[in-house]
Tab-separated table of N, CA and C in Angstrom:
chain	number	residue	atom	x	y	z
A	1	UNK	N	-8.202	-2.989	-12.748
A	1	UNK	CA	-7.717	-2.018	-11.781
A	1	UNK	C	-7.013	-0.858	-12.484
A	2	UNK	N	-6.569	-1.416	-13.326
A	2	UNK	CA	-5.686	-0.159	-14.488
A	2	UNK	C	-6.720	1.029	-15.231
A	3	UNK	N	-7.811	0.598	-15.660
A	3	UNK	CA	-8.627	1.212	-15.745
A	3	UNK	C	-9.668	2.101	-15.008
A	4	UNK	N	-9.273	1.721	-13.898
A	4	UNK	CA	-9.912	2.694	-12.394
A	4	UNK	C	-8.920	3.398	-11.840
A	5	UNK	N	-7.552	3.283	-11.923
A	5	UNK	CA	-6.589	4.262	-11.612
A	5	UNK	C	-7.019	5.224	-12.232
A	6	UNK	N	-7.039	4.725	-13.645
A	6	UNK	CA	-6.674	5.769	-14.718
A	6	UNK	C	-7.715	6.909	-15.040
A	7	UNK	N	-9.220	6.053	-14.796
A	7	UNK	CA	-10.227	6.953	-15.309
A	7	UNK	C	-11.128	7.161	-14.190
A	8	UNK	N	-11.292	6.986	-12.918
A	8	UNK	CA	-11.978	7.033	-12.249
A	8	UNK	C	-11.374	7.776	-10.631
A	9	UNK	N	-10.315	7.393	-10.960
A	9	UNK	CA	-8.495	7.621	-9.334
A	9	UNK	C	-8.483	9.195	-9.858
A	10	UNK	N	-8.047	8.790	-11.353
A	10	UNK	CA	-7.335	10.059	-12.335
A	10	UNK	C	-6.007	10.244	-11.597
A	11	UNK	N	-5.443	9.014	-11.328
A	11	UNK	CA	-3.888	9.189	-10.716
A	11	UNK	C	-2.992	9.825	-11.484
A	12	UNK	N	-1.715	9.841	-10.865
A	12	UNK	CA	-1.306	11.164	-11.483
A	12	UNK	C	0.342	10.825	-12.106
A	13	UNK	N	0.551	8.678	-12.335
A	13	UNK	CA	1.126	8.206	-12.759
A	13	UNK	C	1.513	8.669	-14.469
A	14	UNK	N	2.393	8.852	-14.926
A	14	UNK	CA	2.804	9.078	-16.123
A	14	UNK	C	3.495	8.098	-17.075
A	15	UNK	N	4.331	7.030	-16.525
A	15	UNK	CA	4.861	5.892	-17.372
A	15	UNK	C	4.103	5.225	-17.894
A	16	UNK	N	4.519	3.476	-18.070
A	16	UNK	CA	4.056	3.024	-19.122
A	16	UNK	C	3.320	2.071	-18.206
A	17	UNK	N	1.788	1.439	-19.093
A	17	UNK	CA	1.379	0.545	-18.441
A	17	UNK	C	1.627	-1.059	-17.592
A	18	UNK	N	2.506	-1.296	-18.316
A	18	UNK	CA	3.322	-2.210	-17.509
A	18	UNK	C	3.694	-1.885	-16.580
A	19	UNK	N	4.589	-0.955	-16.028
A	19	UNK	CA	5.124	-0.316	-15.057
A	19	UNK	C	4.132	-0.367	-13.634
A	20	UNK	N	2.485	0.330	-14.697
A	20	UNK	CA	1.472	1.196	-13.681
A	20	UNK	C	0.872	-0.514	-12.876
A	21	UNK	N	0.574	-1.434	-14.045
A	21	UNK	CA	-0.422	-2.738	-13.290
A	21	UNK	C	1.136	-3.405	-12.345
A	22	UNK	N	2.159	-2.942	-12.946
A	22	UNK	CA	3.042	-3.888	-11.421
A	22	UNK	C	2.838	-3.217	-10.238
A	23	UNK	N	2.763	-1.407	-10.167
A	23	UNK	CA	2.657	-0.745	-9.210
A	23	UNK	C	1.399	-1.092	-8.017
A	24	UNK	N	0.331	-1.499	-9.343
A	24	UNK	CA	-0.643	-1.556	-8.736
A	24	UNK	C	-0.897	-2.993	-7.993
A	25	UNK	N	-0.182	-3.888	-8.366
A	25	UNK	CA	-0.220	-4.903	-7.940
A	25	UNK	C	0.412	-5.423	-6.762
A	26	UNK	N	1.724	-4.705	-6.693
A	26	UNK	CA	2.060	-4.163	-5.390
A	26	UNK	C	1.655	-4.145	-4.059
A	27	UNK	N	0.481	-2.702	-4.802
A	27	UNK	CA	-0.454	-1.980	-3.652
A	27	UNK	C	-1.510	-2.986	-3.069
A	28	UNK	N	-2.111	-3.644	-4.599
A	28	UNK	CA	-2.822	-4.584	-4.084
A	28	UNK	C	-2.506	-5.753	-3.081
A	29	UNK	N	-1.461	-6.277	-3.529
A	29	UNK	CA	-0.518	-7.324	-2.484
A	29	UNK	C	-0.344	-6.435	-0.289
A	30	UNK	N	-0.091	-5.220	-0.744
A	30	UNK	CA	-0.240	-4.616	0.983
A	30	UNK	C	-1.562	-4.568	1.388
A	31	UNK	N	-2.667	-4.415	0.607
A	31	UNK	CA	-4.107	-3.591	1.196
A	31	UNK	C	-4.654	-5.067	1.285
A	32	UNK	N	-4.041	-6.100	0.512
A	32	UNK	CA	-4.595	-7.721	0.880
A	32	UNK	C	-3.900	-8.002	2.176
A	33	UNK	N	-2.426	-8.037	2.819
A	33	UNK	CA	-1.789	-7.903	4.346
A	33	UNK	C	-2.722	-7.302	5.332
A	34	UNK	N	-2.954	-6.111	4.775
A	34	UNK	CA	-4.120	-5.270	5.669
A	34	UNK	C	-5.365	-5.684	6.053
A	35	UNK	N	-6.150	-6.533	5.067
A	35	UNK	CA	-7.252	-7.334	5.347
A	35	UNK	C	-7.588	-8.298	5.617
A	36	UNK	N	-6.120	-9.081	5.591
A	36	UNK	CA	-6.535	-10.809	5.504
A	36	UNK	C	-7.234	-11.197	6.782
A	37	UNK	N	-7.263	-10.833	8.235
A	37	UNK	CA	-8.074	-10.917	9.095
A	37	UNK	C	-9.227	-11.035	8.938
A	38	UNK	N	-9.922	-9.967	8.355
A	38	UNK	CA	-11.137	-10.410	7.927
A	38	UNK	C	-11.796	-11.370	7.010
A	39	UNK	N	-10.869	-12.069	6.298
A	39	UNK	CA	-11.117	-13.426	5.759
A	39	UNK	C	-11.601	-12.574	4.515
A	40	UNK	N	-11.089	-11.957	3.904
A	40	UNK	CA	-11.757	-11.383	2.792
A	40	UNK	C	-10.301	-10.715	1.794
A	41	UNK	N	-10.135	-11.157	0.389
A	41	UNK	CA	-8.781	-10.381	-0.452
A	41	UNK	C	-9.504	-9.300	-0.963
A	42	UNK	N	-8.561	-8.494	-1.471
A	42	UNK	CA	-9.230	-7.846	-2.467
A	42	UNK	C	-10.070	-7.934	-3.300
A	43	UNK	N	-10.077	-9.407	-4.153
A	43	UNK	CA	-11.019	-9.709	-5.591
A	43	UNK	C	-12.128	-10.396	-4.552
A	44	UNK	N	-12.004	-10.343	-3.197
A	44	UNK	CA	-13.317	-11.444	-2.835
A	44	UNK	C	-14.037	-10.134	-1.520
A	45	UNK	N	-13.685	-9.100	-1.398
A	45	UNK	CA	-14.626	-8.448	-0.623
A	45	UNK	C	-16.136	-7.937	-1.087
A	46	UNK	N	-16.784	-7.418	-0.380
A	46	UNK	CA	-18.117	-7.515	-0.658
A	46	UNK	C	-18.593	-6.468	-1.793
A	47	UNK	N	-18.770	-6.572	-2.696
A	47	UNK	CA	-19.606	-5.095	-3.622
A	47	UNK	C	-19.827	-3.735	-2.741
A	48	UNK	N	-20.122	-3.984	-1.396
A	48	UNK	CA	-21.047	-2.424	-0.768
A	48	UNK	C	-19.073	-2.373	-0.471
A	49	UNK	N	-18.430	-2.698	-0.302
A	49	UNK	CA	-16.968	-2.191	-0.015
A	49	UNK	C	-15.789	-2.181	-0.859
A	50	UNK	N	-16.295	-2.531	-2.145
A	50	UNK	CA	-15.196	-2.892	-3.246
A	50	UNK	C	-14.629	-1.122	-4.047
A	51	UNK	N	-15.504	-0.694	-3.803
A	51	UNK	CA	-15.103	1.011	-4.303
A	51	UNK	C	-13.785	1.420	-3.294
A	52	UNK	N	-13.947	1.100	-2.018
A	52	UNK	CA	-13.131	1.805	-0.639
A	52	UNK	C	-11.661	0.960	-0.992
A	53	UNK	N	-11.715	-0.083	-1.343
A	53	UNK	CA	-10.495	-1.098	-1.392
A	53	UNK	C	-10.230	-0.433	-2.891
A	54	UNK	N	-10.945	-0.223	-3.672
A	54	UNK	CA	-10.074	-0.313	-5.108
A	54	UNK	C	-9.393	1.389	-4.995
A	55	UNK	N	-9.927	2.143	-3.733
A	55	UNK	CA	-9.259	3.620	-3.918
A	55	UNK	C	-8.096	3.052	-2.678
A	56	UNK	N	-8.229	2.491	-2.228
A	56	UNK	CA	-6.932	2.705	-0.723
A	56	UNK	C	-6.046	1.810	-2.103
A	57	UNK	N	-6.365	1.004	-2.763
A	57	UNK	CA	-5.440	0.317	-3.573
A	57	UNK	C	-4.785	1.615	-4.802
A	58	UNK	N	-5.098	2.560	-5.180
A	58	UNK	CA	-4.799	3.433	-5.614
A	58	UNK	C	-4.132	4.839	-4.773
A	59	UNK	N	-4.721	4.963	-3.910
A	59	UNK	CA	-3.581	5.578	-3.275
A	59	UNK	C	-2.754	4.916	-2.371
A	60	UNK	N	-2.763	3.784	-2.290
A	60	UNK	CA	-1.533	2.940	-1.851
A	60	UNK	C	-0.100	3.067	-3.081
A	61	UNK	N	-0.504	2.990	-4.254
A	61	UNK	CA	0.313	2.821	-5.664
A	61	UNK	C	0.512	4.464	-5.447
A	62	UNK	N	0.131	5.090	-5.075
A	62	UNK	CA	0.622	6.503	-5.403
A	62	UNK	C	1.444	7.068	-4.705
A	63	UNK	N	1.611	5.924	-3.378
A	63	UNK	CA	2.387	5.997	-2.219
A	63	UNK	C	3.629	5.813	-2.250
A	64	UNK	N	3.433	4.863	-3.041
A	64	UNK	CA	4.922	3.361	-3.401
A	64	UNK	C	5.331	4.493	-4.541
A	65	UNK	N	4.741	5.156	-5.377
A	65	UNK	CA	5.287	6.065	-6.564
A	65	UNK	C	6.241	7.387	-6.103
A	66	UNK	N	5.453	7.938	-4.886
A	66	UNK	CA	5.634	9.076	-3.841
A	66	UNK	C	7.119	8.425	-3.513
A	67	UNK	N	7.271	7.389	-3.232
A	67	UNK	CA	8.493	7.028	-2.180
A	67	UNK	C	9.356	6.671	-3.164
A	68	UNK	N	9.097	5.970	-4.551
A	68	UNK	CA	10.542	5.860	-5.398
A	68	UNK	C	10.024	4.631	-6.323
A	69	UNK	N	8.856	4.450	-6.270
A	69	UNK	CA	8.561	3.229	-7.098
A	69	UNK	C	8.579	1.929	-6.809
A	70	UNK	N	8.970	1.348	-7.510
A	70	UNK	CA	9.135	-0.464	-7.148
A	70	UNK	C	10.421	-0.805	-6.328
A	71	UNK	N	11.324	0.425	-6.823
A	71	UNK	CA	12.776	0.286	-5.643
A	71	UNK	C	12.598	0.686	-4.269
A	72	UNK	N	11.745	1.656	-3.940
A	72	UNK	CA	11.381	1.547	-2.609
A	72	UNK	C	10.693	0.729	-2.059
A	73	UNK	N	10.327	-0.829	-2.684
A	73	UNK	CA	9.834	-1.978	-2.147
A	73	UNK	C	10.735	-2.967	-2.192
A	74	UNK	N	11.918	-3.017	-3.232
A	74	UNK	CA	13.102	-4.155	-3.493
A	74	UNK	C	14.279	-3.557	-3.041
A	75	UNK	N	14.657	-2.323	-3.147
A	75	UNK	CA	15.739	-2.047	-2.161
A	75	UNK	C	16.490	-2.788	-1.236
A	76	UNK	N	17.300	-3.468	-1.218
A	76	UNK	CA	17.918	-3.785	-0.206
A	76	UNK	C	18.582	-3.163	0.854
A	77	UNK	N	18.787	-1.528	0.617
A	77	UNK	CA	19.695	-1.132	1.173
A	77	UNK	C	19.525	-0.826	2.839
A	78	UNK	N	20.118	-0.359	3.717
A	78	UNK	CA	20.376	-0.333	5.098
A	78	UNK	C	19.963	1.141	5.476
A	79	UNK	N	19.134	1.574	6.318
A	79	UNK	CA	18.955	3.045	6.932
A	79	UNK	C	19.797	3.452	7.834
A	80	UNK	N	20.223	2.392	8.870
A	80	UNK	CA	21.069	2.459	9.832
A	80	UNK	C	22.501	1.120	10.264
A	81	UNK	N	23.332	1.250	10.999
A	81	UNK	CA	24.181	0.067	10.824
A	81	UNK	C	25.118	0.394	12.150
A	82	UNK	N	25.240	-0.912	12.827
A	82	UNK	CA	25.046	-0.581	14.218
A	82	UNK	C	26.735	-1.741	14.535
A	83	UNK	N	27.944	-1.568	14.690
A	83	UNK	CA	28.707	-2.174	15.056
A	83	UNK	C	29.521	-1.619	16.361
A	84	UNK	N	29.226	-2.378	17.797
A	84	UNK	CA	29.094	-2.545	18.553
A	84	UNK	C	29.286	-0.860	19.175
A	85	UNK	N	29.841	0.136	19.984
A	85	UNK	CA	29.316	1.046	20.220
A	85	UNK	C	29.294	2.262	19.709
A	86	UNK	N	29.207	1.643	17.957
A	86	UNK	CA	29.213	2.668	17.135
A	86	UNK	C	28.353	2.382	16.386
A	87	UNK	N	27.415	3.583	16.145
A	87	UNK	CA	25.981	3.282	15.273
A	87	UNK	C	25.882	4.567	13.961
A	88	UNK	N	25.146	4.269	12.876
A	88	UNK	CA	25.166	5.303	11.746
A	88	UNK	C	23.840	5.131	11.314
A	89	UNK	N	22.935	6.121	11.467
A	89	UNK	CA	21.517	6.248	10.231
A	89	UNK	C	21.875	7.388	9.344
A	90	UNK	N	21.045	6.878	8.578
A	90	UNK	CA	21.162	8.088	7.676
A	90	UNK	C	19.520	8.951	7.295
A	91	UNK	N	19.069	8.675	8.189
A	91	UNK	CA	18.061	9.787	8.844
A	91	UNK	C	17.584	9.859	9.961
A	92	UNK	N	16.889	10.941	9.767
A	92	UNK	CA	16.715	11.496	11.428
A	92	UNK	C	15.717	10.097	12.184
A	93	UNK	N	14.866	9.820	11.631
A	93	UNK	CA	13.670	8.939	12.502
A	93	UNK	C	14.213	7.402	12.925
A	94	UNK	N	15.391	7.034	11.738
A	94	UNK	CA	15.268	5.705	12.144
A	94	UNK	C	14.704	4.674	11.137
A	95	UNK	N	13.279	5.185	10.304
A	95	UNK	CA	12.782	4.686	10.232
A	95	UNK	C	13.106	4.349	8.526
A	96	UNK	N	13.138	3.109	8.380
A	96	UNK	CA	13.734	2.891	7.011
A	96	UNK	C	12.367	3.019	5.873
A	97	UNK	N	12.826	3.612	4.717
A	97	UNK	CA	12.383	3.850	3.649
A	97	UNK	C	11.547	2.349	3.258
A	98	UNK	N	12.538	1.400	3.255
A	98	UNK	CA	12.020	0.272	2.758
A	98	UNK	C	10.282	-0.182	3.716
A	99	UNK	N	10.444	0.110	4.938
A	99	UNK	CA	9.102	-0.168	5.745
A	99	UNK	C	8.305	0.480	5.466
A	100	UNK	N	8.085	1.763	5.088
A	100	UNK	CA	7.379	2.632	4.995
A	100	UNK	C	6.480	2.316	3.487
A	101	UNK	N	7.130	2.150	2.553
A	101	UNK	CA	6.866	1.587	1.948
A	101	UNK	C	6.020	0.144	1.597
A	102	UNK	N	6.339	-0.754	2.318
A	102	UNK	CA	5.725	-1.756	2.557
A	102	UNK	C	4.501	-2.113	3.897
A	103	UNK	N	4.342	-0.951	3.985
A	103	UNK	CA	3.240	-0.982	5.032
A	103	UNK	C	2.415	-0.062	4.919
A	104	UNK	N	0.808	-0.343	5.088
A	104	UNK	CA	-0.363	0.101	4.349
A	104	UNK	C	-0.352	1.829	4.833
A	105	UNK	N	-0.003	3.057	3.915
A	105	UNK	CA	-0.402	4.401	4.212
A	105	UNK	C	-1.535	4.945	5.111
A	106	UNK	N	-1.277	5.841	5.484
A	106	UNK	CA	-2.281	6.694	6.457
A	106	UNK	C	-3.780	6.514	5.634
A	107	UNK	N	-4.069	6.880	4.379
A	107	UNK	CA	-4.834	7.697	3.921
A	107	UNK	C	-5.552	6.086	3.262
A	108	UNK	N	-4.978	5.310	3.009
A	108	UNK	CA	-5.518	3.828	2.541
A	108	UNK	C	-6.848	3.335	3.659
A	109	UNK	N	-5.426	3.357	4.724
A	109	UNK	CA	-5.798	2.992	6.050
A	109	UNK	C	-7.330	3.742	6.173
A	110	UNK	N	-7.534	5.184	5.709
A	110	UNK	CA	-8.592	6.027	6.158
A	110	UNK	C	-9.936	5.501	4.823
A	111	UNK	N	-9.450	4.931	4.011
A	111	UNK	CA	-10.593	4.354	3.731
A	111	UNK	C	-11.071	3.056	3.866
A	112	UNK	N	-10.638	2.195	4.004
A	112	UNK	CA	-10.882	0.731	4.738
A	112	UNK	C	-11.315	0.867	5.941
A	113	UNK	N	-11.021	2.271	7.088
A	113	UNK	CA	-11.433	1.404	8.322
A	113	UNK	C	-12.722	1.794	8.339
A	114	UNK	N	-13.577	2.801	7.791
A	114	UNK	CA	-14.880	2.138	7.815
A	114	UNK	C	-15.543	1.018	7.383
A	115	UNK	N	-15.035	0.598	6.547
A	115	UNK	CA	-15.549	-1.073	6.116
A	115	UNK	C	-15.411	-2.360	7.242
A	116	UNK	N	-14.458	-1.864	7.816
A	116	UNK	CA	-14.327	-2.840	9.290
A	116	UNK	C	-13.822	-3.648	8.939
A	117	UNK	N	-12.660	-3.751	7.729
A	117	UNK	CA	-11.845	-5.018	6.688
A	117	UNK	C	-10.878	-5.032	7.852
A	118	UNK	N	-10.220	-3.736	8.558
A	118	UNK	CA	-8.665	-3.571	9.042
A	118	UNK	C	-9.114	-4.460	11.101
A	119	UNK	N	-10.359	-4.729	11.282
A	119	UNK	CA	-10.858	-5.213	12.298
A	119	UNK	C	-9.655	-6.351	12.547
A	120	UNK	N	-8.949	-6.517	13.976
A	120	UNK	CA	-8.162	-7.811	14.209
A	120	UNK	C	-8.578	-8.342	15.420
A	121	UNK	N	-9.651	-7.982	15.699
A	121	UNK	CA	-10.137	-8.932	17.106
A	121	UNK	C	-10.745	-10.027	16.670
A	122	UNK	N	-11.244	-10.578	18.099
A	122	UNK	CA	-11.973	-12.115	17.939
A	122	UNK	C	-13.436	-12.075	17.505
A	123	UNK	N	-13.628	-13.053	16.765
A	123	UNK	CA	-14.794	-13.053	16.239
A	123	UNK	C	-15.664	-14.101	17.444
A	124	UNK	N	-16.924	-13.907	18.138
A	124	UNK	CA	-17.514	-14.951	18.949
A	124	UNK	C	-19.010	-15.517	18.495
A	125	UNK	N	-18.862	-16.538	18.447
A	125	UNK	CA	-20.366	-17.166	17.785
A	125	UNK	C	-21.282	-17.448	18.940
């Protein structure tokens, strides 16, 4: 996968490779959340769809990079804090950094759903 970021993504990561295969592993770990419905991981989807997963898995990592790296996935910290009728965010939406992060990007999302991986209905025989 390090080698398809790098030469094929042409991502636009600069550190060190260690750094890049945890990033990517990451990404890979959300875009596998994203698919497991379809009974299919990353290393086990089909060849005609393995190009679409290995780019949403790359711009997933570019996402997690966009937002702060591996700390915008381990972060512990709080967006908002709510004691009884007094409340504090510290941004406008609400919406915490840490989720955003851990949940599959717009643009991932836009290449998987033609593959029909992100499908969560019933299957009928």
């Amino acid at each position: 996968m390090l080698d398809f970021y790098k030469n094929v993504w042409h991502g636009s990561f600069d550190g060190a490779d260690e750094e890049l295969t945890q990033l990517l592993s990451r990404a890979s770990d959300i875009v596998d959340n994203a698919i497991c419905m379809s009974g299919y991981t990353v290393s086990t989807v089909p060849e005609i769809y393995g190009e679409r997963v290995k780019k949403a898995i790359c711009v997933q990592t570019d996402h997690i990079i966009f937002l702060g790296g591996i700390e915008s996935i381990t972060e512990g910290s709080y967006s908002s804090v709510s004691l009884g009728k007094f409340s504090y965010s510290d941004n406008a939406s609400g919406e915490s950094k840490n989720s955003s992060a851990t949940s599959l990007c717009d643009l991932a999302e836009n290449y998987l759903l033609p593959t029909g991986l992100l499908y969560r209905g019933v299957s009928v025989l």
